[in-house]
XYZ file of C-alpha atoms in Angstrom:
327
model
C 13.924 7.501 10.937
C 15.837 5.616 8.245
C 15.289 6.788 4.860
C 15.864 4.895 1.126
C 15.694 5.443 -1.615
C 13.032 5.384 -3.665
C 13.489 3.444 -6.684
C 14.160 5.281 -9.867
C 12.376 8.336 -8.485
C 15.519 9.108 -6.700
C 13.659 10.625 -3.476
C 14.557 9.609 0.110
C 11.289 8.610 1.478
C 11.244 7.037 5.192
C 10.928 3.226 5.880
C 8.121 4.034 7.766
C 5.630 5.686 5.393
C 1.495 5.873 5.966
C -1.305 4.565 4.002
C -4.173 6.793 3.545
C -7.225 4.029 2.748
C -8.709 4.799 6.178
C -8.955 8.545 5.657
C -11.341 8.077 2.684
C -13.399 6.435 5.369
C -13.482 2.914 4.100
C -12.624 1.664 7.190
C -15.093 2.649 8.954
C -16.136 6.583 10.075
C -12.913 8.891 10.509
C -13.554 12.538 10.867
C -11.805 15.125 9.473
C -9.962 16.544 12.582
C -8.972 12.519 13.248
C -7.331 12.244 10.167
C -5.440 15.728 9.740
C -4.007 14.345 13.539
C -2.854 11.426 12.388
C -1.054 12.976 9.130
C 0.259 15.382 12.376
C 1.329 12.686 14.009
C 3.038 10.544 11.482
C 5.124 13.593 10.567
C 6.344 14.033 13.646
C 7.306 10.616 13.915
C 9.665 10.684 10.927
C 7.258 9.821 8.606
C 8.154 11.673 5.143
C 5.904 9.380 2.379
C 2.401 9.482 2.172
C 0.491 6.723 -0.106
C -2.847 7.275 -1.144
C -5.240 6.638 -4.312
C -8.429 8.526 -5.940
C -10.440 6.257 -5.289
C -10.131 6.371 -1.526
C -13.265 8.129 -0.359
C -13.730 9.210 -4.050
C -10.868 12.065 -3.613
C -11.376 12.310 0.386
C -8.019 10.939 1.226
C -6.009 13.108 -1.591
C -8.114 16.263 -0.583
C -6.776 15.872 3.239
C -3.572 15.509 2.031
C -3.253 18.121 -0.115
C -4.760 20.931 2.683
C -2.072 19.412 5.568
C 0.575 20.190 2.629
C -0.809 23.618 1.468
C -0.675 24.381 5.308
C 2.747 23.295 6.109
C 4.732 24.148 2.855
C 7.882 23.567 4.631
C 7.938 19.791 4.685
C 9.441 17.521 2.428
C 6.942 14.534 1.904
C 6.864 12.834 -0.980
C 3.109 11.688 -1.742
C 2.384 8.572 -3.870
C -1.326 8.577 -5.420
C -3.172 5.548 -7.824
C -5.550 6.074 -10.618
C -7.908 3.680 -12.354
C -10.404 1.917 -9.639
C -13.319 4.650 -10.502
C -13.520 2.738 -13.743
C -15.156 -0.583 -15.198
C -11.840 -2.646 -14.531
C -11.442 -3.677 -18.397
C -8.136 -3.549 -20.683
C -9.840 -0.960 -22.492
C -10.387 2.347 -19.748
C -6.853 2.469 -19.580
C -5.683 5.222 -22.061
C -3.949 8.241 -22.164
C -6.779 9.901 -22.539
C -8.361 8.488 -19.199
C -4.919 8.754 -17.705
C -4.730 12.798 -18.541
C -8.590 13.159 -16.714
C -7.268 10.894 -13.599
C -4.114 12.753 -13.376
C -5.938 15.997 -13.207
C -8.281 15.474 -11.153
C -5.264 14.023 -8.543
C -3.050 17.219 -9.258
C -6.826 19.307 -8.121
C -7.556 16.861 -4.662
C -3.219 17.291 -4.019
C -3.240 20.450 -4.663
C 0.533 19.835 -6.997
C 1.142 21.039 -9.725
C 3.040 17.563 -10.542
C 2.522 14.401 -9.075
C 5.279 13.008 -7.538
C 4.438 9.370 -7.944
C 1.547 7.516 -9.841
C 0.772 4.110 -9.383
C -2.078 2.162 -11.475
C -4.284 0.748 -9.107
C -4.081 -3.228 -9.178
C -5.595 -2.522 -13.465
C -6.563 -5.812 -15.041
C -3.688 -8.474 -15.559
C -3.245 -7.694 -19.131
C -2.409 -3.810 -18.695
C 1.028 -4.436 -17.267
C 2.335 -5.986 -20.277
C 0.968 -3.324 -22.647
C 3.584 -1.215 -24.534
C 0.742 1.703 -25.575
C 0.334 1.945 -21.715
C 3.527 2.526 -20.281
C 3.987 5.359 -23.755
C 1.258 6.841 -22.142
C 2.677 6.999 -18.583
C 5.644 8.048 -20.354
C 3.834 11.089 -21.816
C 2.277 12.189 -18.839
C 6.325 12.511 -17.313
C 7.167 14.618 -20.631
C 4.112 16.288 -20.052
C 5.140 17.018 -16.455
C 1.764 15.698 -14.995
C 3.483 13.642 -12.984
C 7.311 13.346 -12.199
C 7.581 9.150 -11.780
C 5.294 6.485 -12.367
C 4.826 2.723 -10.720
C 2.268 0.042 -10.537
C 0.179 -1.347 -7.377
C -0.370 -5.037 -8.123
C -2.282 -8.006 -6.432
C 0.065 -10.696 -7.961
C 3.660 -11.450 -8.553
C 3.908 -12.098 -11.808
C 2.287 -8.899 -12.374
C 5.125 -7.187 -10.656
C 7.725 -8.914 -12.248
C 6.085 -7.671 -15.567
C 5.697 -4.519 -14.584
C 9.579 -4.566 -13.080
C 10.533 -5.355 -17.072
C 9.948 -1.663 -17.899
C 12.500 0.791 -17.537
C 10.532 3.564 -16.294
C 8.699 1.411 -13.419
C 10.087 3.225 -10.835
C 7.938 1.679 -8.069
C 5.700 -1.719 -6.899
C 3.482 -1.846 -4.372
C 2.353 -5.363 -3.708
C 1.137 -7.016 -0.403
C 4.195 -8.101 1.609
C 3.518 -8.921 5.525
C 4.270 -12.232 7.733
C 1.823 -14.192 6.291
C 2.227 -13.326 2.936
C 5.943 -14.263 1.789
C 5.794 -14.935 -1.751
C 7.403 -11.224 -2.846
C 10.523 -12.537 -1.179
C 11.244 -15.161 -3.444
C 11.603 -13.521 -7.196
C 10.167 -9.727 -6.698
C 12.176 -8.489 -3.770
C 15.371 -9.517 -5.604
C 14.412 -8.914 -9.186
C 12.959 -5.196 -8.135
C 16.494 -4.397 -6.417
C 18.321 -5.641 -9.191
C 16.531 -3.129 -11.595
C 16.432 -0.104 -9.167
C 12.914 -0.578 -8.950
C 11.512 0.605 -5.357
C 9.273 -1.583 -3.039
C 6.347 -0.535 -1.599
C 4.709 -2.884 1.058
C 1.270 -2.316 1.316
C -1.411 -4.389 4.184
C 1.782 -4.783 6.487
C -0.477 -5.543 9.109
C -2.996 -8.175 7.130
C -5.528 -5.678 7.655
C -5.475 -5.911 11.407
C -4.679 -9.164 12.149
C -0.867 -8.841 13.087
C -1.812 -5.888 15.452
C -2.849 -9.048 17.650
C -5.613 -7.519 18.954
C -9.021 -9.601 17.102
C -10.282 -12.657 18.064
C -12.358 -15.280 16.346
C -16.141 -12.919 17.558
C -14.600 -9.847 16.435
C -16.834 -7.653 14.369
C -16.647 -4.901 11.983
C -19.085 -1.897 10.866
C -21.220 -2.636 7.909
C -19.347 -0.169 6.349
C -15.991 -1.622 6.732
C -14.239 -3.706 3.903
C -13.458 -6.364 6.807
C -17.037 -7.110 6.627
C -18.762 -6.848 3.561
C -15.254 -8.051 1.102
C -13.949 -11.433 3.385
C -15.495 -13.493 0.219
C -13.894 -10.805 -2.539
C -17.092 -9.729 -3.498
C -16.217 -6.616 -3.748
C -12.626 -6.260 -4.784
C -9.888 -8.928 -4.828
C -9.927 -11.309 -1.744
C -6.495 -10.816 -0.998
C -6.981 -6.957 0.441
C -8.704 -7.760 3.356
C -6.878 -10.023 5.639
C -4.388 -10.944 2.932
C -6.643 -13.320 1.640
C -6.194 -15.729 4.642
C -9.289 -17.063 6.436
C -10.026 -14.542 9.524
C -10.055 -17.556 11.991
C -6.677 -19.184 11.245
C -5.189 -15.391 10.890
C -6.194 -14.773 14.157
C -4.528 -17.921 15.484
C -1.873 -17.559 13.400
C -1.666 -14.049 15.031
C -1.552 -15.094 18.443
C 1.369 -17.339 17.573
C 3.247 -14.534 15.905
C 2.382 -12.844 19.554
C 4.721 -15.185 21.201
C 7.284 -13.918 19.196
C 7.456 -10.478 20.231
C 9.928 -9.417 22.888
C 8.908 -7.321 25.506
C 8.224 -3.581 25.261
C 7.368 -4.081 21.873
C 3.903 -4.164 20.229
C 2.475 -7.005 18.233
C 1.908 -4.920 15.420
C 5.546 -2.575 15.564
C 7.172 -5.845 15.375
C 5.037 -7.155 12.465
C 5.849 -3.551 10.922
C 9.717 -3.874 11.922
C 10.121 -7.038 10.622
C 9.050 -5.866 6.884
C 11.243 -3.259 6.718
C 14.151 -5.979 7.643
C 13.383 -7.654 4.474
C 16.455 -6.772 1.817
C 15.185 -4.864 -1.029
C 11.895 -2.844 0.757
C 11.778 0.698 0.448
C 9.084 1.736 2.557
C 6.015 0.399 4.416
C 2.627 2.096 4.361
C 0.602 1.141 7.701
C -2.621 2.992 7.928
C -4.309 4.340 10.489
C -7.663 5.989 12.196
C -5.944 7.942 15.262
C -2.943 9.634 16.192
C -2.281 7.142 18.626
C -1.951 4.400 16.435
C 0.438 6.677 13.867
C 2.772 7.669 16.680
C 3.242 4.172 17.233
C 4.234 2.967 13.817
C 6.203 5.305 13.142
C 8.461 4.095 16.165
C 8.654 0.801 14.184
C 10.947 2.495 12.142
C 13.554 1.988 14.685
C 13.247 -1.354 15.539
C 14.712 -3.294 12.344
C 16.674 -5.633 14.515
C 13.770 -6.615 16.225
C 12.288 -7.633 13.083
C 15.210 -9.498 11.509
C 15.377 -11.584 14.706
C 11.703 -12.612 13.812
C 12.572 -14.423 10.518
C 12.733 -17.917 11.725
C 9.387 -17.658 13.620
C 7.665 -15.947 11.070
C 8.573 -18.569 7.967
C 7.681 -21.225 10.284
C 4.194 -19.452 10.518
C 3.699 -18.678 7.195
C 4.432 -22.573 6.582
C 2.018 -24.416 8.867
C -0.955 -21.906 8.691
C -0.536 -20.446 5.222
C 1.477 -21.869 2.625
C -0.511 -24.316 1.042
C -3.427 -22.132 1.309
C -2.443 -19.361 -0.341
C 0.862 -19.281 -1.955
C 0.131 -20.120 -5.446
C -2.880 -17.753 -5.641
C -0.837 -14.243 -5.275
């Protein structure tokens, strides 16, 4: 599999990478021998960048992580965690002092001594411009909690803010087919400043795997329930924010576009990591099966650059209007 670099961390991390959300079991029930198989399997594939946050399953997904790693020492994976969602989301929760207690309770779960890469976790809007926050980030690095430090963000102007700051070495914002906006300023202004892209919800939480249809239903326990009205968190995690009915039209169209011997959601995965200036995308999933077979997306860039026509025309009749200025 292709690797890039990372941003200003400097590491080669795959262009296929996998998101941990599901192993905290916010998805819905994954055991514990399910999700060591699929970090298996995603390894094997190529995969060499795991993404994953403290809040997933309260430490579940970081504590998985960090026993796979203790039991293969001999890879070279290069894990990205987040810190700040087990907190009252207020300006205020986000000091050094919380960002030492986060940290270390990370570098416990990951079993690492230093983090490799910490990303705040979509904080309020005001934290990315704050100068007393990105000092503190800075004196975790000097502190060597952590090695590098980024921002996960909901919005683009947020990452363009964030991008501002020398030290950002990373965004992660929401970049799939029906979600475009990154590509107009953040894509370009990130690769101008060395800044590495991480594309999170590749797959608008299902929806481009083509396989839902309008009566499809989710556990009580699964975000695709209970958060379709952001009640929960922001709206635009679960489904990208786009109503479930036209996303699953809007999915079958997308469908059409696939050529053959190719899956609906490999080609929705390929045709992200096409995109000029993406570093990595983080696909989650619940069984080896499905990590074996985004991982092979990683080979298929061409397929997804010959998508780009289809999917802007998509993105403009279904989407656009809808949703563009919100994110």
């Amino acid at each position: 599999m292709e690797q890039r670099i990372l941003g200003k961390t400097g590491r080669p991390v795959s262009t296929i990478g996998l998101g941990t959300w599901q192993l905290g079991a916010d998805w819905g029930s994954v055991t514990e021998e399910d999700a060591f198989a699929v970090l298996e399997a995603s390894v094997e594939g190529g995969v060499t960048f795991f993404d994953t946050a403290d809040v997933y399953g309260d430490g579940r997904s970081e504590q998985f992580i960090g026993r796979f790693l203790r039991a293969h020492p001999d890879l070279n994976i290069t894990v990205a965690t987040k810190m700040g969602r087990r907190v009252d989301q207020v300006h205020e929760n986000y000091t050094l002092k919380n960002f030492r207690e986060w940290t270390d309770r990370s570098r416990r779960n990951l079993q690492q001594d230093t983090l490799d890469l910490v990303q705040l976790h979509c904080p309020p809007t005001s934290v990315y411009s704050n100068d007393e926050v990105y000092d503190a980030l800075d004196t975790l690095v000097s502190e060597g909690a952590i090695r590098n430090y980024g921002v996960s963000v909901e919005r683009t102007d947020e990452a363009l803010e964030a991008i501002k700051r020398g030290n950002t070495a990373s965004v992660q914002i929401i970049l799939n087919a029906f979600r475009l906006k990154p590509l107009d300023e953040v894509l370009p202004a990130a690769k101008e400043a060395n800044v590495g892209i991480i594309a999170r919800v590749p797959l608008a939480s299902g929806l481009l795997s083509g396989k839902y249809a309008p009566d499809t239903e989710f556990p009580e326990d699964d975000h695709r329930n209970y958060n379709r009205d952001g009640s929960s968190f922001d709206v635009g995690e679960t489904f990208s924010g786009v109503d479930f009915a036209t996303g699953v039209k809007a999915a079958q169209e997308f469908s059409g576009l696939v050529p053959d011997g190719v899956s609906t959601a490999q080609a929705a995965l390929a045709w992200v990591i096409a995109q000029d200036g993406v570093t990595s995308v983080i696909p989650g999933a619940r069984s080896a099966s499905q990590a074996a077979a985004n991982a092979e997306a990683g080979g298929l860039q061409s397929v997804g650059a010959d998508l780009a026509g289809g999917v802007r025309d998509i993105y403009d009749s279904y989407f656009r209007e809808a949703i563009h200025p919100r994110w």
